[in-house]
Coordinates of C-alpha atoms in Angstrom, one line a residue:
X752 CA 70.7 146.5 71.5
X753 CA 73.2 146.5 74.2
X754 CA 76.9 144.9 73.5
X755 CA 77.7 142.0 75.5
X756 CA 80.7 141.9 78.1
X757 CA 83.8 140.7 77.1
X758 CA 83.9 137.7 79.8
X759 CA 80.2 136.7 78.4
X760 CA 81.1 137.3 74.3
X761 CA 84.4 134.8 74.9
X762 CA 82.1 132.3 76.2
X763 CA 79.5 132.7 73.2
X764 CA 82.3 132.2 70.8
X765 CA 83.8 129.5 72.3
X766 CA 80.5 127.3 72.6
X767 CA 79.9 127.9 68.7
X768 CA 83.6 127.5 67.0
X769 CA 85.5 130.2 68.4
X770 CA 89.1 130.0 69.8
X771 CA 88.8 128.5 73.4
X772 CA 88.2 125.5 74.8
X773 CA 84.5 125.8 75.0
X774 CA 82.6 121.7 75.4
X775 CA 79.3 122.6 72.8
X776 CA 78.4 121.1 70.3
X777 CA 79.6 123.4 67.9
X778 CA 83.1 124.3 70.1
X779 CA 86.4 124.7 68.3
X780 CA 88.1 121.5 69.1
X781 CA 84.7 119.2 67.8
X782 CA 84.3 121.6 64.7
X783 CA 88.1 121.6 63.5
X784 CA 88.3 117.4 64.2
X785 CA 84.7 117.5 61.9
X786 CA 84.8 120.2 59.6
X787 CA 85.5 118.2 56.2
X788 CA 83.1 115.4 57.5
X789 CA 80.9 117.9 57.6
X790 CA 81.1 119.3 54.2
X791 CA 81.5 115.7 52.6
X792 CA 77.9 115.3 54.8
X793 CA 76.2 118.6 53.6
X794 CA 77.7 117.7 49.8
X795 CA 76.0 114.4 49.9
X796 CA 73.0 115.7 51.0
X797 CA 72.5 118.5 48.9
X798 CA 73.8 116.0 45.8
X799 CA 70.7 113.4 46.5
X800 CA 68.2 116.1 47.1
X801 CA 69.3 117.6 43.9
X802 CA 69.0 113.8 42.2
X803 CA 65.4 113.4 43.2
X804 CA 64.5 117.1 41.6
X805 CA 66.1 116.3 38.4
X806 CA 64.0 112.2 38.1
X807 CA 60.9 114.2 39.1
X808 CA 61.4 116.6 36.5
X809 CA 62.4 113.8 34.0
X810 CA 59.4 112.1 34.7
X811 CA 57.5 115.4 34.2
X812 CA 59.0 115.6 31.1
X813 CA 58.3 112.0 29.7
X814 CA 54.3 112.4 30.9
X815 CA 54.3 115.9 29.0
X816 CA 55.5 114.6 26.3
X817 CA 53.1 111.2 26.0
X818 CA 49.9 113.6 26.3
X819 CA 51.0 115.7 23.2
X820 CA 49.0 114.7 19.9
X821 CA 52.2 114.4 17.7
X822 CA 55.2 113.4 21.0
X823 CA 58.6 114.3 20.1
X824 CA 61.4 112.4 21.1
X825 CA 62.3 113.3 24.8
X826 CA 65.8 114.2 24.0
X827 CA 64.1 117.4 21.9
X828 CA 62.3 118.4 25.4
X829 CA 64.2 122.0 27.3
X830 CA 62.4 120.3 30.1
X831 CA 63.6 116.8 30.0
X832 CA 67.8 118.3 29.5
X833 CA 67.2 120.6 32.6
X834 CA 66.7 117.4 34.4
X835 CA 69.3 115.7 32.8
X836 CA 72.1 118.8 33.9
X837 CA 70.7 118.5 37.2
X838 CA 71.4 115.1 37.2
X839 CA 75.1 115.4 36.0
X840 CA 75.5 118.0 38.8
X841 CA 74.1 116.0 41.7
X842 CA 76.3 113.0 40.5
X843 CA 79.3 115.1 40.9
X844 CA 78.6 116.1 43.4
X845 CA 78.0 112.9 45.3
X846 CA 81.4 112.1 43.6
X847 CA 83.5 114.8 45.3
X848 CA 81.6 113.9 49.0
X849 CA 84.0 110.8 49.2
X850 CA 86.4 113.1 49.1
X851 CA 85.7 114.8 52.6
X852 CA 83.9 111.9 54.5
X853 CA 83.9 108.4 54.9
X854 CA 81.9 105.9 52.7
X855 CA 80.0 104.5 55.7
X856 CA 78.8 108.1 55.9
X857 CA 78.5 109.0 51.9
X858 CA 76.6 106.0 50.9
X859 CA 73.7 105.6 53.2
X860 CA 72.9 109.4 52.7
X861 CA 71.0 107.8 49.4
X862 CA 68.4 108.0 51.5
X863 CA 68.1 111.5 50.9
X864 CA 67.1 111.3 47.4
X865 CA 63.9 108.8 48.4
X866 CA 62.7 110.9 50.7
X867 CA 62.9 113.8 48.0
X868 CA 61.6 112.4 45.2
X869 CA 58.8 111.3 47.6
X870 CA 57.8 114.9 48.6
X871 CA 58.9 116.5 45.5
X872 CA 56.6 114.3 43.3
X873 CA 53.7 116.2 45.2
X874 CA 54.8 119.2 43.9
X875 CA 55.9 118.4 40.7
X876 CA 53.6 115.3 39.5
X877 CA 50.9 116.5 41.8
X878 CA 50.2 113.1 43.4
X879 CA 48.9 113.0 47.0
X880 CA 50.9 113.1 50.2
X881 CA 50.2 109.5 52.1
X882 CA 50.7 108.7 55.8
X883 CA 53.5 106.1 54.5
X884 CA 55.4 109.2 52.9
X885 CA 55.7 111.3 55.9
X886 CA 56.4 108.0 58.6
X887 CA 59.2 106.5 56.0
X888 CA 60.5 110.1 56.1
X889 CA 60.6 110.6 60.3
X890 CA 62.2 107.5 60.2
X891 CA 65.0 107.6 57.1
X892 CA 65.2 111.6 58.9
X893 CA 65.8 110.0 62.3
X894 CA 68.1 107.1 60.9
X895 CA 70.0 110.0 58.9
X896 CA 71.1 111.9 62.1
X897 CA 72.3 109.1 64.1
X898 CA 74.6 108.1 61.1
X899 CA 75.9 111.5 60.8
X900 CA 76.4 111.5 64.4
X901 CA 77.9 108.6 65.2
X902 CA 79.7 108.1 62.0
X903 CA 83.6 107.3 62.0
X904 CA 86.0 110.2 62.1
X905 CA 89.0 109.5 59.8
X906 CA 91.3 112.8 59.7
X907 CA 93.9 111.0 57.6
X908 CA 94.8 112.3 54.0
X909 CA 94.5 109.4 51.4
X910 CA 97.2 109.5 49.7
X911 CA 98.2 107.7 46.6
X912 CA 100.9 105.8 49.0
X913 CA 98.3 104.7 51.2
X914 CA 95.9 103.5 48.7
X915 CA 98.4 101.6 47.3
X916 CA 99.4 99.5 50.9
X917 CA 95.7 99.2 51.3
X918 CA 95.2 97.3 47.7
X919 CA 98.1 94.8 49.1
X920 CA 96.4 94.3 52.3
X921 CA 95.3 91.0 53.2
X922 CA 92.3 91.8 54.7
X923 CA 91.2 93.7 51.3
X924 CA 92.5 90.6 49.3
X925 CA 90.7 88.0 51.2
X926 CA 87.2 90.2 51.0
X927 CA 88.1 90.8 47.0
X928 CA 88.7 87.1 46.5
X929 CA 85.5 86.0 48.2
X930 CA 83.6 88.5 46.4
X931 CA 85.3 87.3 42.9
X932 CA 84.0 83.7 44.0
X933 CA 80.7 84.7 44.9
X934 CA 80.0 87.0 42.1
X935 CA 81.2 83.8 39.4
X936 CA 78.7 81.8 41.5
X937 CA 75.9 84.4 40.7
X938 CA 77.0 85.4 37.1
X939 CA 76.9 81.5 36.7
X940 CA 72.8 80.8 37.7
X941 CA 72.4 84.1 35.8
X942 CA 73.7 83.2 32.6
X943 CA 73.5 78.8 32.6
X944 CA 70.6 78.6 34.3
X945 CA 68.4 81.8 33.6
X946 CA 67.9 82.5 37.3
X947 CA 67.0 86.4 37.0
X948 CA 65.7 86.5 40.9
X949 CA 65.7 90.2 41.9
X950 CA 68.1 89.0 44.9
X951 CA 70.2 87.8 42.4
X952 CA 70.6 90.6 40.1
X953 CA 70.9 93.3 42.7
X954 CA 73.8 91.3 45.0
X955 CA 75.5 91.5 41.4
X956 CA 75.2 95.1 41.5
X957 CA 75.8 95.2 45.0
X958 CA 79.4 93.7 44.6
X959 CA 80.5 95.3 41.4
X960 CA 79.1 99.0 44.1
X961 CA 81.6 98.3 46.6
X962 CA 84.6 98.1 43.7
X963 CA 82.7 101.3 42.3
X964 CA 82.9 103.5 45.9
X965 CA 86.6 101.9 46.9
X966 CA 87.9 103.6 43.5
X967 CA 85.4 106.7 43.9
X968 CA 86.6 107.5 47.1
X969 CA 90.4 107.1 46.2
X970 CA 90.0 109.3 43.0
X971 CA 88.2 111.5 45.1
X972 CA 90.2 111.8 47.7
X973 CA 93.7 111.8 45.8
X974 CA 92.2 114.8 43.3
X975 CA 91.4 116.9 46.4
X976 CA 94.7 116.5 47.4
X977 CA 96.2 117.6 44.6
X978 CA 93.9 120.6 44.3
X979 CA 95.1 121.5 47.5
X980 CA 99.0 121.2 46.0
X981 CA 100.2 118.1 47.1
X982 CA 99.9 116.3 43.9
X983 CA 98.8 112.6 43.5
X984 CA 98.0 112.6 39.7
X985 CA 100.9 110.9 38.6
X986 CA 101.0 107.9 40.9
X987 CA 99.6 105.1 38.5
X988 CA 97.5 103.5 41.4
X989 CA 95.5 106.5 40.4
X990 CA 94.5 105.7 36.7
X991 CA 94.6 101.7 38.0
X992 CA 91.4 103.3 40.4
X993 CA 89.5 105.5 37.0
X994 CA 89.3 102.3 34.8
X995 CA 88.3 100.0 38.1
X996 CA 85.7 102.5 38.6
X997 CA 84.3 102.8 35.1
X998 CA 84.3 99.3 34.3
X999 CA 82.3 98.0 37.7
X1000 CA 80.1 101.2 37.3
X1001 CA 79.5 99.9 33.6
X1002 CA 78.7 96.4 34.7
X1003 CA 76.6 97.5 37.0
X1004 CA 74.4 100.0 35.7
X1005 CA 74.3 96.9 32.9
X1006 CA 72.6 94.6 36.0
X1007 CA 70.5 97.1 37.3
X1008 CA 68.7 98.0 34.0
X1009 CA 68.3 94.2 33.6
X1010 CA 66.5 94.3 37.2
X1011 CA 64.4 97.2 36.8
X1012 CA 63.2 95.7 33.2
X1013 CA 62.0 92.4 34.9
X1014 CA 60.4 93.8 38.3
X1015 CA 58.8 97.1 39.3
X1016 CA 60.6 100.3 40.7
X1017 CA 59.0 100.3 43.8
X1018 CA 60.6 96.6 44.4
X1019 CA 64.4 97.6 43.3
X1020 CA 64.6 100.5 44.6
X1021 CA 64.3 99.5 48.5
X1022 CA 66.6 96.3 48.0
X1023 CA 69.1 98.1 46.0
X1024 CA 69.1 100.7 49.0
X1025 CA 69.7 98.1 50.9
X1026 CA 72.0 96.2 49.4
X1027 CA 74.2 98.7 48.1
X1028 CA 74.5 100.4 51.4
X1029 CA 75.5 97.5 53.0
X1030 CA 78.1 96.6 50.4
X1031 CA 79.6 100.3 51.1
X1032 CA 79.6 100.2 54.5
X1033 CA 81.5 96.7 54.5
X1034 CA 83.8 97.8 51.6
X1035 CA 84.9 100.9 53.8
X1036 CA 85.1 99.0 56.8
X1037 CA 87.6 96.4 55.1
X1038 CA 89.4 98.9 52.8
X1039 CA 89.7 102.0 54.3
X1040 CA 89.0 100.6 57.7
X1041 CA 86.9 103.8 59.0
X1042 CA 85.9 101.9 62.4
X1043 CA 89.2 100.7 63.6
X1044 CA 89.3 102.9 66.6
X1045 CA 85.5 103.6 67.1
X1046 CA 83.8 102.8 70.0
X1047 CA 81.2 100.1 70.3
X1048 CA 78.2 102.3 71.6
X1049 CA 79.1 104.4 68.3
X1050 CA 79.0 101.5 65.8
X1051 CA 76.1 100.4 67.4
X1052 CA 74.1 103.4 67.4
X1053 CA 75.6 104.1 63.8
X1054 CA 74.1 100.4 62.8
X1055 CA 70.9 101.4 64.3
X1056 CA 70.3 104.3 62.5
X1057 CA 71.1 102.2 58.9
X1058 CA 68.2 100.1 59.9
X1059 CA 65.8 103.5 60.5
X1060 CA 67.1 104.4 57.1
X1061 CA 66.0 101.5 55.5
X1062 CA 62.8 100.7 57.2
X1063 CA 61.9 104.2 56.6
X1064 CA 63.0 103.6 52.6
X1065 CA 60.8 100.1 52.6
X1066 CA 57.8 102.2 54.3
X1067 CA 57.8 104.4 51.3
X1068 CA 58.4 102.1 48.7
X1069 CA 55.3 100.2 50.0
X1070 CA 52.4 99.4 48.1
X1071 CA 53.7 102.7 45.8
X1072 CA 51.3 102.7 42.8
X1073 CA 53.4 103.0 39.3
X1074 CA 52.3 105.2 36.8
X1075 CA 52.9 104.0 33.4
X1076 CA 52.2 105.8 29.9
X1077 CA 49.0 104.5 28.0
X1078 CA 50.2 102.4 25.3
X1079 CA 47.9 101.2 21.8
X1080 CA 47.2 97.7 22.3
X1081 CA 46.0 95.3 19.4
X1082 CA 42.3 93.9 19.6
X1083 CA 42.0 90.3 18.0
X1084 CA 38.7 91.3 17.1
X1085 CA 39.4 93.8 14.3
X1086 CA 42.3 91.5 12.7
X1087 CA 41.2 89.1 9.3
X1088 CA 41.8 85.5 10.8
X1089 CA 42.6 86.1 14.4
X1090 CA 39.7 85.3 16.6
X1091 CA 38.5 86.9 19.7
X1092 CA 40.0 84.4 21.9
X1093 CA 42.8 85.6 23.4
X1094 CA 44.0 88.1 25.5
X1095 CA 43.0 91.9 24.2
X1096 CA 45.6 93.4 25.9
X1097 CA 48.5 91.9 26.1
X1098 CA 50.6 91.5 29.2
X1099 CA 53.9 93.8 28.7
X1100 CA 56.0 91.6 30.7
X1101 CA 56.0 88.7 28.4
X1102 CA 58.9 88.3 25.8
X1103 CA 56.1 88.2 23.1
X1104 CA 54.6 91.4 24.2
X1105 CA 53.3 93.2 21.0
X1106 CA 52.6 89.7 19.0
X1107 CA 50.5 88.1 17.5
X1108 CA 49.6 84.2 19.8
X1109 CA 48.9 81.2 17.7
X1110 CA 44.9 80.5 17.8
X1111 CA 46.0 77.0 19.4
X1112 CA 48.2 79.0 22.3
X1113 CA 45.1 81.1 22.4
X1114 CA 42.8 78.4 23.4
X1115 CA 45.0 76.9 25.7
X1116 CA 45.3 80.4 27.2
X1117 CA 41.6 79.7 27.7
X1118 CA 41.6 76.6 28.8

């Protein structure tokens, strides 16, 4: 293997991150600006993908466990706590990627963990590989790269300081008051009127997301910085950002359980996608205002590659059968009294699932 000559080595090393002033896509001046967005990019990726192992896994788990003769509780399964550590470490990591890149760049990269649990769930659950699996990942693949590409550079440390002229903003306090007023107006037909509409529900957890990432990022950010020895710990706008976080995370998680209770998975998790990304996006845009000096070819090719990323999440989620565990239902046949005029199984998504109906609600049921 011969050794190169030194005029054609300098050029090799300056096209790929090398000292020089090479123009590639990989040359020193691009990879220095992009470095940290970079790792915040490959964090977030690698976080998702590791998310979708540990649910496939879990699921694994809860379907060994429902074949068994005698099932244990799952929290007594080796297979179902592997998932759950996976879980934890994919969360964290997604948690330290706000520290390196942008939220417009972190939160779309969800993606990511649909597309894995879609070709994971093959190998794990040993379901079968459909055409709308491998065109909703071309297209969520696609969509990813032109976000990454044209997402917004922001060099600029976060420091405590800044966070703290950015909660005082105006622009911040007008979005936070609108989103106040709106989310009263929801919480409102929620609670007085019972309107549990999945558009509803999920614009709830929308809002209280884009609370969630503005403090995640901040923590984030200001923790890396400190790591790195400029400290930021003891600013209180710090430990004002924890409890925001964990109480809109709470609320939220609170909404989203409600949502996935009332409708099925394949419908909440394509709107949440949706609507959370959004919220993130706009919530960066207004807080940490990450496209203040980007171009307008690069916001709209970054826009077009959100809407590839969540057509290619709908395509997936579409007409996506749901497995659910056989459960012992109760036939009015072999009950004293009751006769065989109602339903024989009943329908689990009725408040009086696992009752017994009147014979006069029975009939009606008939009628």
């Amino acid at each position: 293997m011969g050794i190169l000559p030194i005029s054609e080595w300098a050029s090799w090393n300056t096209s790929f991150g090398g000292a020089g002033t090479g123009s590639g896509p990989l040359s020193g001046p691009w990879y220095s600006t992009h470095k940290t967005q970079l790792l915040g990019v490959l964090l977030a990726a690698a976080s998702n993908f590791l998310i979708s192992v540990s649910l496939n896994i879990q699921k694994c788990a809860h379907l060994r466990l429902a074949c068994q003769t005698e099932p244990k509780p799952y929290y007594m399964s080796k297979l179902w706590w592997c998932g759950i550590t996976l879980l934890g470490l994919g969360e964290v990591g997604n948690f330290t990627a706000y520290g390196f890149a942008p939220i417009a760049l972190v939160a779309p990269l969800g993606c990511v963990s649909v597309i894995g649990s879609a070709f994971i769930s093959v190998l794990f659950l040993k379901k079968t590989m459909r055409a709308a699996d491998i065109l909703g990942g071309t297209l969520t693949v696609t969509g990813t790269y032109l976000m990454v590409t044209f997402a917004p550079n922001v060099p600029q440390a976060l420091t405590a300081r800044r966070v703290q002229n950015y909660l005082v903003s105006w622009p911040f306090l007008v979005y936070l008051i609108l989103g106040i007023i709106i989310f009263c107006i929801l919480l409102y037909f929620y609670k007085r009127k019972a309107v549990k509409h999945i558009v509803v529900l999920l614009m709830m957890v929308a809002l209280l997301a884009s609370l969630t990432v503005i403090a995640v990022k901040a923590v984030a950010s200001m923790i890396t910085l400190s790591v790195k020895g400029k400290m930021q710990l003891t600013y209180p706008v710090f430990y004002i950002m924890i409890v925001l976080m964990a109480i809109s995370c709470a609320f939220q998680v609170k909404f989203l359980n409600q949502a996935m209770h009332l409708y099925k998975v394949t419908a909440v998790v394509p709107i949440n996608f949706v609507f959370f990304t959004t919220s993130a996006i706009i919530s960066g845009v207004i807080f940490y205002r990450e496209f203040q000096s980007a171009a307008l070819l690069s916001v709209f090719m970054f826009l077009f590659g959100c809407l590839l990323s969540f057509l290619g999440v709908f395509v997936i989620a579409r007409n996506k059968k749901e497995e659910h565990v056989q459960i012992p239902f109760i036939d009015y046949g072999h009950i004293p009294g009751q006769k065989l005029t109602g339903k024989i199984q009943p329908d689990s998504h009725i408040s009086c699932y696992g009752t017994l109906n009147n014979e006069d609600d029975s009939v009606k049921t008939q009628s």
